[in-house]
Amino acid sequence: MKIFSRPIDLTGVSTVVYHLPDGPALSLKIEGIEEYLDLELELGHVCDTSDIDGVLHFFPKGNA
């Protein structure tokens, strides 16, 4: 059961930046892999700036 989680709309997203613990980040172009992405909000936080620059930032739990 999910409480307060909202689906992530990837229609305007071109890049997902996955912020790893201790500073490094992994940047992924999502063209063609949208159906394989499964970002669970209860496992971290999302900062969606796709309306501005097409980027969705994901901070996993413990790094948010």
PDB file of N, CA and C in Angstrom:
ATOM      1  N   MET A   1       0.834  -1.182   0.000  1.00  0.00           N
ATOM      2  CA  MET A   1       0.000   0.000   0.000  1.00  0.00           C
ATOM      3  C   MET A   1       0.877   1.244   0.000  1.00  0.00           C
ATOM      4  N   LYS A   2       0.628   2.132  -0.930  1.00  0.00           N
ATOM      5  CA  LYS A   2       1.395   3.371  -1.014  1.00  0.00           C
ATOM      6  C   LYS A   2       0.539   4.530  -0.523  1.00  0.00           C
ATOM      7  N   ILE A   3       1.113   5.334   0.340  1.00  0.00           N
ATOM      8  CA  ILE A   3       0.432   6.513   0.855  1.00  0.00           C
ATOM      9  C   ILE A   3       1.223   7.737   0.410  1.00  0.00           C
ATOM     10  N   PHE A   4       0.534   8.723  -0.144  1.00  0.00           N
ATOM     11  CA  PHE A   4       1.100   9.986  -0.574  1.00  0.00           C
ATOM     12  C   PHE A   4       2.073   9.850  -1.745  1.00  0.00           C
ATOM     13  N   SER A   5       2.133   8.718  -2.388  1.00  0.00           N
ATOM     14  CA  SER A   5       3.023   8.629  -3.540  1.00  0.00           C
ATOM     15  C   SER A   5       2.252   9.047  -4.784  1.00  0.00           C
ATOM     16  N   ARG A   6       2.946   9.699  -5.664  1.00  0.00           N
ATOM     17  CA  ARG A   6       2.321  10.133  -6.904  1.00  0.00           C
ATOM     18  C   ARG A   6       3.115   9.531  -8.058  1.00  0.00           C
ATOM     19  N   PRO A   7       2.443   9.227  -9.143  1.00  0.00           N
ATOM     20  CA  PRO A   7       3.188   8.682 -10.277  1.00  0.00           C
ATOM     21  C   PRO A   7       4.101   9.750 -10.864  1.00  0.00           C
ATOM     22  N   ILE A   8       5.207   9.319 -11.397  1.00  0.00           N
ATOM     23  CA  ILE A   8       6.148  10.238 -12.015  1.00  0.00           C
ATOM     24  C   ILE A   8       5.851  10.304 -13.504  1.00  0.00           C
ATOM     25  N   ASP A   9       5.550  11.487 -14.005  1.00  0.00           N
ATOM     26  CA  ASP A   9       5.262  11.690 -15.414  1.00  0.00           C
ATOM     27  C   ASP A   9       6.573  11.916 -16.150  1.00  0.00           C
ATOM     28  N   LEU A  10       6.959  10.978 -16.984  1.00  0.00           N
ATOM     29  CA  LEU A  10       8.227  11.060 -17.707  1.00  0.00           C
ATOM     30  C   LEU A  10       8.092  11.665 -19.106  1.00  0.00           C
ATOM     31  N   THR A  11       6.918  12.203 -19.449  1.00  0.00           N
ATOM     32  CA  THR A  11       6.722  12.702 -20.809  1.00  0.00           C
ATOM     33  C   THR A  11       7.661  13.855 -21.167  1.00  0.00           C
ATOM     34  N   GLY A  12       7.984  14.725 -20.239  1.00  0.00           N
ATOM     35  CA  GLY A  12       8.871  15.846 -20.526  1.00  0.00           C
ATOM     36  C   GLY A  12      10.320  15.606 -20.141  1.00  0.00           C
ATOM     37  N   VAL A  13      10.613  14.396 -19.664  1.00  0.00           N
ATOM     38  CA  VAL A  13      11.951  14.086 -19.165  1.00  0.00           C
ATOM     39  C   VAL A  13      12.804  13.498 -20.278  1.00  0.00           C
ATOM     40  N   SER A  14      14.000  14.050 -20.449  1.00  0.00           N
ATOM     41  CA  SER A  14      14.949  13.490 -21.413  1.00  0.00           C
ATOM     42  C   SER A  14      16.135  12.847 -20.715  1.00  0.00           C
ATOM     43  N   THR A  15      16.416  13.266 -19.476  1.00  0.00           N
ATOM     44  CA  THR A  15      17.558  12.755 -18.722  1.00  0.00           C
ATOM     45  C   THR A  15      17.165  12.536 -17.267  1.00  0.00           C
ATOM     46  N   VAL A  16      17.600  11.411 -16.700  1.00  0.00           N
ATOM     47  CA  VAL A  16      17.434  11.153 -15.278  1.00  0.00           C
ATOM     48  C   VAL A  16      18.824  11.197 -14.655  1.00  0.00           C
ATOM     49  N   VAL A  17      18.978  12.027 -13.619  1.00  0.00           N
ATOM     50  CA  VAL A  17      20.242  12.101 -12.887  1.00  0.00           C
ATOM     51  C   VAL A  17      20.016  11.407 -11.550  1.00  0.00           C
ATOM     52  N   TYR A  18      20.709  10.280 -11.364  1.00  0.00           N
ATOM     53  CA  TYR A  18      20.597   9.483 -10.149  1.00  0.00           C
ATOM     54  C   TYR A  18      21.769   9.868  -9.259  1.00  0.00           C
ATOM     55  N   HIS A  19      21.463  10.555  -8.158  1.00  0.00           N
ATOM     56  CA  HIS A  19      22.488  11.049  -7.245  1.00  0.00           C
ATOM     57  C   HIS A  19      22.854   9.950  -6.251  1.00  0.00           C
ATOM     58  N   LEU A  20      24.036   9.402  -6.393  1.00  0.00           N
ATOM     59  CA  LEU A  20      24.515   8.319  -5.540  1.00  0.00           C
ATOM     60  C   LEU A  20      24.984   8.867  -4.196  1.00  0.00           C
ATOM     61  N   PRO A  21      24.970   8.037  -3.161  1.00  0.00           N
ATOM     62  CA  PRO A  21      25.481   8.497  -1.861  1.00  0.00           C
ATOM     63  C   PRO A  21      26.933   8.955  -1.973  1.00  0.00           C
ATOM     64  N   ASP A  22      27.322   9.896  -1.167  1.00  0.00           N
ATOM     65  CA  ASP A  22      28.677  10.437  -1.101  1.00  0.00           C
ATOM     66  C   ASP A  22      29.077  11.258  -2.314  1.00  0.00           C
ATOM     67  N   GLY A  23      28.103  11.754  -3.089  1.00  0.00           N
ATOM     68  CA  GLY A  23      28.426  12.745  -4.099  1.00  0.00           C
ATOM     69  C   GLY A  23      28.355  12.410  -5.558  1.00  0.00           C
ATOM     70  N   PRO A  24      28.806  11.245  -6.034  1.00  0.00           N
ATOM     71  CA  PRO A  24      28.777  11.034  -7.481  1.00  0.00           C
ATOM     72  C   PRO A  24      27.343  10.930  -8.001  1.00  0.00           C
ATOM     73  N   ALA A  25      27.167  11.179  -9.288  1.00  0.00           N
ATOM     74  CA  ALA A  25      25.849  11.104  -9.907  1.00  0.00           C
ATOM     75  C   ALA A  25      25.958  10.350 -11.227  1.00  0.00           C
ATOM     76  N   LEU A  26      24.898   9.640 -11.554  1.00  0.00           N
ATOM     77  CA  LEU A  26      24.815   8.883 -12.789  1.00  0.00           C
ATOM     78  C   LEU A  26      23.750   9.532 -13.646  1.00  0.00           C
ATOM     79  N   SER A  27      24.107   9.930 -14.852  1.00  0.00           N
ATOM     80  CA  SER A  27      23.181  10.589 -15.757  1.00  0.00           C
ATOM     81  C   SER A  27      22.780   9.625 -16.860  1.00  0.00           C
ATOM     82  N   LEU A  28      21.465   9.438 -17.042  1.00  0.00           N
ATOM     83  CA  LEU A  28      20.949   8.513 -18.039  1.00  0.00           C
ATOM     84  C   LEU A  28      20.007   9.220 -18.999  1.00  0.00           C
ATOM     85  N   LYS A  29      20.262   9.125 -20.285  1.00  0.00           N
ATOM     86  CA  LYS A  29      19.294   9.563 -21.287  1.00  0.00           C
ATOM     87  C   LYS A  29      18.208   8.506 -21.307  1.00  0.00           C
ATOM     88  N   ILE A  30      16.932   8.894 -21.265  1.00  0.00           N
ATOM     89  CA  ILE A  30      15.892   7.891 -21.122  1.00  0.00           C
ATOM     90  C   ILE A  30      15.183   7.544 -22.430  1.00  0.00           C
ATOM     91  N   GLU A  31      15.609   8.131 -23.506  1.00  0.00           N
ATOM     92  CA  GLU A  31      14.964   7.819 -24.781  1.00  0.00           C
ATOM     93  C   GLU A  31      15.067   6.319 -25.062  1.00  0.00           C
ATOM     94  N   GLY A  32      13.912   5.671 -25.157  1.00  0.00           N
ATOM     95  CA  GLY A  32      13.873   4.255 -25.452  1.00  0.00           C
ATOM     96  C   GLY A  32      13.909   3.337 -24.248  1.00  0.00           C
ATOM     97  N   ILE A  33      14.176   3.870 -23.042  1.00  0.00           N
ATOM     98  CA  ILE A  33      14.225   3.004 -21.856  1.00  0.00           C
ATOM     99  C   ILE A  33      13.172   3.391 -20.812  1.00  0.00           C
ATOM    100  N   GLU A  34      12.217   4.242 -21.206  1.00  0.00           N
ATOM    101  CA  GLU A  34      11.213   4.714 -20.247  1.00  0.00           C
ATOM    102  C   GLU A  34      10.489   3.573 -19.555  1.00  0.00           C
ATOM    103  N   GLU A  35      10.150   2.509 -20.302  1.00  0.00           N
ATOM    104  CA  GLU A  35       9.383   1.412 -19.712  1.00  0.00           C
ATOM    105  C   GLU A  35      10.194   0.589 -18.720  1.00  0.00           C
ATOM    106  N   TYR A  36      11.513   0.733 -18.715  1.00  0.00           N
ATOM    107  CA  TYR A  36      12.362  -0.013 -17.793  1.00  0.00           C
ATOM    108  C   TYR A  36      12.662   0.744 -16.503  1.00  0.00           C
ATOM    109  N   LEU A  37      12.330   2.037 -16.474  1.00  0.00           N
ATOM    110  CA  LEU A  37      12.590   2.837 -15.271  1.00  0.00           C
ATOM    111  C   LEU A  37      11.495   2.610 -14.244  1.00  0.00           C
ATOM    112  N   ASP A  38      11.883   2.360 -13.020  1.00  0.00           N
ATOM    113  CA  ASP A  38      10.938   2.161 -11.932  1.00  0.00           C
ATOM    114  C   ASP A  38      11.443   2.947 -10.730  1.00  0.00           C
ATOM    115  N   LEU A  39      11.072   4.214 -10.673  1.00  0.00           N
ATOM    116  CA  LEU A  39      11.507   5.071  -9.575  1.00  0.00           C
ATOM    117  C   LEU A  39      10.444   5.032  -8.485  1.00  0.00           C
ATOM    118  N   GLU A  40      10.778   4.486  -7.366  1.00  0.00           N
ATOM    119  CA  GLU A  40       9.850   4.368  -6.244  1.00  0.00           C
ATOM    120  C   GLU A  40      10.069   5.549  -5.300  1.00  0.00           C
ATOM    121  N   LEU A  41       9.043   6.354  -5.113  1.00  0.00           N
ATOM    122  CA  LEU A  41       9.162   7.550  -4.279  1.00  0.00           C
ATOM    123  C   LEU A  41       9.429   7.221  -2.820  1.00  0.00           C
ATOM    124  N   GLU A  42       8.985   6.054  -2.347  1.00  0.00           N
ATOM    125  CA  GLU A  42       9.233   5.742  -0.942  1.00  0.00           C
ATOM    126  C   GLU A  42      10.689   5.381  -0.705  1.00  0.00           C
ATOM    127  N   LEU A  43      11.464   5.190  -1.759  1.00  0.00           N
ATOM    128  CA  LEU A  43      12.882   4.856  -1.620  1.00  0.00           C
ATOM    129  C   LEU A  43      13.774   6.071  -1.800  1.00  0.00           C
ATOM    130  N   GLY A  44      13.192   7.249  -1.895  1.00  0.00           N
ATOM    131  CA  GLY A  44      13.988   8.453  -2.073  1.00  0.00           C
ATOM    132  C   GLY A  44      13.120   9.646  -2.444  1.00  0.00           C
ATOM    133  N   HIS A  45      13.774  10.679  -2.947  1.00  0.00           N
ATOM    134  CA  HIS A  45      13.082  11.907  -3.331  1.00  0.00           C
ATOM    135  C   HIS A  45      13.367  12.235  -4.782  1.00  0.00           C
ATOM    136  N   VAL A  46      12.398  12.898  -5.406  1.00  0.00           N
ATOM    137  CA  VAL A  46      12.514  13.288  -6.803  1.00  0.00           C
ATOM    138  C   VAL A  46      12.431  14.798  -6.890  1.00  0.00           C
ATOM    139  N   CYS A  47      13.330  15.380  -7.680  1.00  0.00           N
ATOM    140  CA  CYS A  47      13.262  16.806  -8.008  1.00  0.00           C
ATOM    141  C   CYS A  47      13.069  16.882  -9.519  1.00  0.00           C
ATOM    142  N   ASP A  48      11.865  17.221  -9.937  1.00  0.00           N
ATOM    143  CA  ASP A  48      11.510  17.223 -11.353  1.00  0.00           C
ATOM    144  C   ASP A  48      11.663  18.626 -11.924  1.00  0.00           C
ATOM    145  N   THR A  49      12.704  18.830 -12.700  1.00  0.00           N
ATOM    146  CA  THR A  49      12.904  20.116 -13.388  1.00  0.00           C
ATOM    147  C   THR A  49      12.714  19.938 -14.892  1.00  0.00           C
ATOM    148  N   SER A  50      11.941  18.912 -15.282  1.00  0.00           N
ATOM    149  CA  SER A  50      11.777  18.604 -16.704  1.00  0.00           C
ATOM    150  C   SER A  50      11.080  19.721 -17.472  1.00  0.00           C
ATOM    151  N   ASP A  51      10.224  20.510 -16.821  1.00  0.00           N
ATOM    152  CA  ASP A  51       9.590  21.636 -17.506  1.00  0.00           C
ATOM    153  C   ASP A  51      10.608  22.702 -17.880  1.00  0.00           C
ATOM    154  N   ILE A  52      11.699  22.781 -17.153  1.00  0.00           N
ATOM    155  CA  ILE A  52      12.731  23.789 -17.390  1.00  0.00           C
ATOM    156  C   ILE A  52      13.817  23.260 -18.320  1.00  0.00           C
ATOM    157  N   ASP A  53      14.382  22.087 -17.980  1.00  0.00           N
ATOM    158  CA  ASP A  53      15.544  21.601 -18.737  1.00  0.00           C
ATOM    159  C   ASP A  53      15.473  20.126 -19.138  1.00  0.00           C
ATOM    160  N   GLY A  54      14.329  19.473 -18.912  1.00  0.00           N
ATOM    161  CA  GLY A  54      14.182  18.083 -19.307  1.00  0.00           C
ATOM    162  C   GLY A  54      14.856  17.086 -18.389  1.00  0.00           C
ATOM    163  N   VAL A  55      15.213  17.516 -17.170  1.00  0.00           N
ATOM    164  CA  VAL A  55      15.959  16.657 -16.254  1.00  0.00           C
ATOM    165  C   VAL A  55      15.105  16.310 -15.038  1.00  0.00           C
ATOM    166  N   LEU A  56      15.192  15.044 -14.627  1.00  0.00           N
ATOM    167  CA  LEU A  56      14.571  14.577 -13.392  1.00  0.00           C
ATOM    168  C   LEU A  56      15.704  14.091 -12.500  1.00  0.00           C
ATOM    169  N   HIS A  57      15.812  14.654 -11.298  1.00  0.00           N
ATOM    170  CA  HIS A  57      16.856  14.274 -10.340  1.00  0.00           C
ATOM    171  C   HIS A  57      16.247  13.306  -9.336  1.00  0.00           C
ATOM    172  N   PHE A  58      16.948  12.193  -9.088  1.00  0.00           N
ATOM    173  CA  PHE A  58      16.484  11.218  -8.120  1.00  0.00           C
ATOM    174  C   PHE A  58      17.537  11.070  -7.045  1.00  0.00           C
ATOM    175  N   PHE A  59      17.105  11.250  -5.789  1.00  0.00           N
ATOM    176  CA  PHE A  59      17.980  11.129  -4.622  1.00  0.00           C
ATOM    177  C   PHE A  59      17.506   9.931  -3.806  1.00  0.00           C
ATOM    178  N   PRO A  60      18.245   8.820  -3.804  1.00  0.00           N
ATOM    179  CA  PRO A  60      17.806   7.643  -3.064  1.00  0.00           C
ATOM    180  C   PRO A  60      17.783   7.907  -1.565  1.00  0.00           C
ATOM    181  N   LYS A  61      17.003   7.116  -0.854  1.00  0.00           N
ATOM    182  CA  LYS A  61      16.894   7.248   0.592  1.00  0.00           C
ATOM    183  C   LYS A  61      18.287   7.182   1.218  1.00  0.00           C
ATOM    184  N   GLY A  62      18.558   8.075   2.138  1.00  0.00           N
ATOM    185  CA  GLY A  62      19.879   8.168   2.762  1.00  0.00           C
ATOM    186  C   GLY A  62      20.763   9.194   2.084  1.00  0.00           C
ATOM    187  N   ASN A  63      20.337   9.666   0.925  1.00  0.00           N
ATOM    188  CA  ASN A  63      21.094  10.660   0.174  1.00  0.00           C
ATOM    189  C   ASN A  63      20.190  11.824  -0.192  1.00  0.00           C
ATOM    190  N   ALA A  64      19.052  11.921   0.457  1.00  0.00           N
ATOM    191  CA  ALA A  64      18.089  12.954   0.103  1.00  0.00           C
ATOM    192  C   ALA A  64      18.136  14.116   1.077  1.00  0.00           C
TER     193      ALA A  64
END
